[in-house]
mmCIF file of C-alpha atoms in Angstrom:
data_model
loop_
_atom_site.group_PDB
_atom_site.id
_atom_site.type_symbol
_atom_site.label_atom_id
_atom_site.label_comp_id
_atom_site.label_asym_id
_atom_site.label_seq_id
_atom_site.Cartn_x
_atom_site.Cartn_y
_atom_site.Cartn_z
ATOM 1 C CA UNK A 1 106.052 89.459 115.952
ATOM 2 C CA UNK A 2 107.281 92.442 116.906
ATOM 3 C CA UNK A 3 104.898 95.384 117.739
ATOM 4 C CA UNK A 4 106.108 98.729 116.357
ATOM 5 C CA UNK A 5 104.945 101.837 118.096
ATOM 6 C CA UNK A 6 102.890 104.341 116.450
ATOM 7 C CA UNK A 7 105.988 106.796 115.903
ATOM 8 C CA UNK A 8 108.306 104.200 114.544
ATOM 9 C CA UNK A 9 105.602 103.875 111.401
ATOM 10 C CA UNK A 10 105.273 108.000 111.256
ATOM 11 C CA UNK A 11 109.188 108.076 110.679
ATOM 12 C CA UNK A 12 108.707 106.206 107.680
ATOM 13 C CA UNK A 13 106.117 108.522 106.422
ATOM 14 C CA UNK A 14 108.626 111.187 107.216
ATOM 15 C CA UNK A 15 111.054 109.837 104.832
ATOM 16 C CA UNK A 16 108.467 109.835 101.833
ATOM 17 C CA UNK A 17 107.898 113.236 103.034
ATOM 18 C CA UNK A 18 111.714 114.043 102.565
ATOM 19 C CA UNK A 19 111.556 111.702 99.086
ATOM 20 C CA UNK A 20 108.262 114.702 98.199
ATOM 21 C CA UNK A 21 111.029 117.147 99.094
ATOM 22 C CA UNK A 22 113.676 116.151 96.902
ATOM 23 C CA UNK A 23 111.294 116.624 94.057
ATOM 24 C CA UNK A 24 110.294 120.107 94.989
ATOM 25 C CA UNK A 25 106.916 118.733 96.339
ATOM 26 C CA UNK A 26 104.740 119.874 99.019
ATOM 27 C CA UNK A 27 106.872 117.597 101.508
ATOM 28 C CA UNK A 28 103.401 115.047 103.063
ATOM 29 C CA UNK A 29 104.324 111.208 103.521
ATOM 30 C CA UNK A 30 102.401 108.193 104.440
ATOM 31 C CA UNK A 31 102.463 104.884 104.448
ATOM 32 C CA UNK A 32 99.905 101.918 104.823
ATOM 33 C CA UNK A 33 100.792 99.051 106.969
ATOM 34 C CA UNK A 34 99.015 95.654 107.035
ATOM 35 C CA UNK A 35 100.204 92.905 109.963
ATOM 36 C CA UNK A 36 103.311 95.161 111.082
ATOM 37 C CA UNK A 37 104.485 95.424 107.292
ATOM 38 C CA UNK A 38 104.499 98.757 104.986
ATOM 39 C CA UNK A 39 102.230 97.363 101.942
ATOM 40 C CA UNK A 40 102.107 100.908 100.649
ATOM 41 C CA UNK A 41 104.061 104.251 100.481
ATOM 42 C CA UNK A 42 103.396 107.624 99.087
ATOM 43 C CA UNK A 43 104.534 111.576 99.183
ATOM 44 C CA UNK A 44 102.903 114.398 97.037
ATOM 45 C CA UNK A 45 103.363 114.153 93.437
ATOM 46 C CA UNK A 46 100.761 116.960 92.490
ATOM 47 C CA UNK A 47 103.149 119.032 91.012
ATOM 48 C CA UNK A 48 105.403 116.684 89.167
ATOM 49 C CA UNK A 49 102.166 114.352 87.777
ATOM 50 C CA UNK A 50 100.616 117.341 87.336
ATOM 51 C CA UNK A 51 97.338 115.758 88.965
ATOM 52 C CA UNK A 52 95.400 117.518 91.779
ATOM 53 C CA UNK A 53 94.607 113.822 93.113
ATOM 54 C CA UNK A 54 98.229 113.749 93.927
ATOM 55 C CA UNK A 55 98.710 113.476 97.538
ATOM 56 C CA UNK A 56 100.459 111.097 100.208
ATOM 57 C CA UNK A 57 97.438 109.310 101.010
ATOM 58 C CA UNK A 58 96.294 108.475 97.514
ATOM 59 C CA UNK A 59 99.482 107.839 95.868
ATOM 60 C CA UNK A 60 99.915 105.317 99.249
ATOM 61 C CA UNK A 61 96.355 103.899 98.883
ATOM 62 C CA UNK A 62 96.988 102.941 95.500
ATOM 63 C CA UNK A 63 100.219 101.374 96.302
ATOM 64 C CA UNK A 64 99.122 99.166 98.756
ATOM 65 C CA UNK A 65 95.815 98.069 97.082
ATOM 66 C CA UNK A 66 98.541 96.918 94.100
ATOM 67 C CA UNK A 67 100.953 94.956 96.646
ATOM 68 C CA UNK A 68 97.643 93.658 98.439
ATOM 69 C CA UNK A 69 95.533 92.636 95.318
ATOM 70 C CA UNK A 70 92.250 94.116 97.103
ATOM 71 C CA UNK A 71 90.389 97.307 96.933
ATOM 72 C CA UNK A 72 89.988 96.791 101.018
ATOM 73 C CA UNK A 73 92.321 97.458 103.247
ATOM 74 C CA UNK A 74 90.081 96.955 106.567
ATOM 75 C CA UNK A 75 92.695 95.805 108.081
ATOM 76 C CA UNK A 76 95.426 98.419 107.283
ATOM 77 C CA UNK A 77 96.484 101.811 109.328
ATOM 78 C CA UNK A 78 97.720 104.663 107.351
ATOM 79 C CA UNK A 79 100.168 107.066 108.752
ATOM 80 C CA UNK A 80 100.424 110.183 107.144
ATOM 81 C CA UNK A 81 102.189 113.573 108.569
ATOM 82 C CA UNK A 82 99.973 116.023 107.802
ATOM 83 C CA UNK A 83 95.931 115.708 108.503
ATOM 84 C CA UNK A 84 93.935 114.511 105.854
ATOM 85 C CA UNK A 85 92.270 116.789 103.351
ATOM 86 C CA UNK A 86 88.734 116.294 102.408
ATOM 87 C CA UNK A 87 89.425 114.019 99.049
ATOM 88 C CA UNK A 88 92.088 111.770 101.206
ATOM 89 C CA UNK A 89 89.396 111.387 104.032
ATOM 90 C CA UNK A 90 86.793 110.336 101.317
ATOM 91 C CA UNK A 91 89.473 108.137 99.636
ATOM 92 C CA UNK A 92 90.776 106.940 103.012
ATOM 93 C CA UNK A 93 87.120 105.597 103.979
ATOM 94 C CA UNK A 94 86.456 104.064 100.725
ATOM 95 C CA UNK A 95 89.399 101.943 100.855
ATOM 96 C CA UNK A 96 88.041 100.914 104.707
ATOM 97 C CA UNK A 97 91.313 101.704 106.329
ATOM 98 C CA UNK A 98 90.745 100.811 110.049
ATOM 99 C CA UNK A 99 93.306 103.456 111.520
ATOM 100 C CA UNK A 100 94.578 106.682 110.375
ATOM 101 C CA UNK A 101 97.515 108.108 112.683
ATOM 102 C CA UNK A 102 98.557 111.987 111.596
ATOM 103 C CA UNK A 103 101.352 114.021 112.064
ATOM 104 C CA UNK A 104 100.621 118.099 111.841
ATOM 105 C CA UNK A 105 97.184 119.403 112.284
ATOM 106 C CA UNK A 106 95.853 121.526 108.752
ATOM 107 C CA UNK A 107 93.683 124.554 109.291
ATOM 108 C CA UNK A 108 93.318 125.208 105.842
ATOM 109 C CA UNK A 109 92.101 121.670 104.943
ATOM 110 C CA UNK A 110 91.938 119.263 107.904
ATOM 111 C CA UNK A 111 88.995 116.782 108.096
ATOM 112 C CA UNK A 112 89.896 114.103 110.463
ATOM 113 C CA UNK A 113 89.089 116.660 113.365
ATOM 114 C CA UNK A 114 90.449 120.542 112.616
ATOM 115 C CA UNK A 115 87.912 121.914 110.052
ATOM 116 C CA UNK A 116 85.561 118.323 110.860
ATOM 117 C CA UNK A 117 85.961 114.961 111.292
ATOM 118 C CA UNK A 118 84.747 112.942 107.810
ATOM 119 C CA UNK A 119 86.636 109.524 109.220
ATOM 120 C CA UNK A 120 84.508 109.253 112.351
ATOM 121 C CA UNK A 121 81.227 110.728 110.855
ATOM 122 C CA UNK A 122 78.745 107.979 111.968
ATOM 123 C CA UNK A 123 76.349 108.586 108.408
ATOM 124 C CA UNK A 124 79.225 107.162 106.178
ATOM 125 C CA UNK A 125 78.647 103.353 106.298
ATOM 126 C CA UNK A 126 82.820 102.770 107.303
ATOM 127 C CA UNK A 127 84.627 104.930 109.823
ATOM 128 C CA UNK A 128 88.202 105.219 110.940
ATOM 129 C CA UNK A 129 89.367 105.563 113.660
ATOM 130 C CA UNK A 130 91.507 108.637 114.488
ATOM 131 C CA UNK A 131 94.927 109.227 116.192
ATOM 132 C CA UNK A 132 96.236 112.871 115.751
ATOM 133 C CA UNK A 133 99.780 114.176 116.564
ATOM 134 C CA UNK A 134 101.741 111.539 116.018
ATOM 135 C CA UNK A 135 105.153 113.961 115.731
ATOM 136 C CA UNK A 136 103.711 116.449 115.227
ATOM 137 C CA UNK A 137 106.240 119.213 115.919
ATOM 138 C CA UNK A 138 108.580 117.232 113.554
ATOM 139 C CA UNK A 139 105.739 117.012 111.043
ATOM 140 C CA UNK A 140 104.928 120.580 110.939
ATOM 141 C CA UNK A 141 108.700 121.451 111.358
ATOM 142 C CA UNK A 142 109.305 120.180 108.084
ATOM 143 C CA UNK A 143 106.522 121.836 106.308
ATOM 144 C CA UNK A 144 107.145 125.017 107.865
ATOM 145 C CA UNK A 145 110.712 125.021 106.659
ATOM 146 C CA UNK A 146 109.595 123.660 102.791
ATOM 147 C CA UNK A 147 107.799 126.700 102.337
ATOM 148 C CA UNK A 148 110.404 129.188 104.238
ATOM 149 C CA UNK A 149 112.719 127.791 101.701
ATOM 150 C CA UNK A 150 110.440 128.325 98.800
ATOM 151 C CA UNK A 151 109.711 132.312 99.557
ATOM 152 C CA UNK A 152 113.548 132.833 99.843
#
């Protein structure tokens, strides 16, 4: 089996980024993979579901819990390009992922190390473990130019 580097799985949560862009969505992607395999994808939705629980992480969470058939995924990494807000960390160790690999740091809402670190946080009873910048100039690229567009 073939062992995919770290940025090979962040370009596929670029293109659910792009997919979030195409919809006029806050352009965030991630995907879950489980033994080298994408068991779950996800971009923002918030705006088109109209639900604040809408992001990358969640929508991917939920994917892969479906194509899994288990609420666990202790055995998964999720790649996401853009830090994790505070819901998608809390969501993020209640499914157990193992890994969590981001793209562009958020000052606004980071918490898998900018604002704090909830994933690694040694009173939750599960932790991830944490790789930032995966990309990240590509990451934050893309977000930068979403909302350059969006003020014009």
């Amino acid at each position: 089996m073939v062992d995919f580097p770290p940025e090979y799985w962040m370009r596929e949560a670029i293109a659910e980024a792009h997919i979030a862009w195409q919809k006029n969505e806050v352009p965030i992607g991630a995907v879950i993979v489980f033994n080298q395999q994408i068991i779950g994808r996800g971009h923002n939705v918030r705006e088109s579901s109209l639900d604040a629980t809408g992001h990358a992480e969640i929508m991917a969470i939920r994917d892969a819990n479906k194509n899994l058939g288990a609420w666990r995924l202790s055995d998964c990494d999720l790649y996401v390009t853009l830090e994790p807000c505070p819901m998608c960390a809390g969501a993020i160790l209640q499914a157990r992922i193992r890994n969590v690999y981001f793209g562009a740091t958020d000052p606004k809402a980071g918490c898998s190390g900018t604002l704090m670190n909830l994933l690694t946080d040694e009173r939750f009873n599960h932790r991830s473990t944490v790789f930032p910048g995966i990309l990240s100039d590509e990451c934050a690229q893309m977000l930068r130019d979403f909302f350059r567009k969006l003020r014009s």
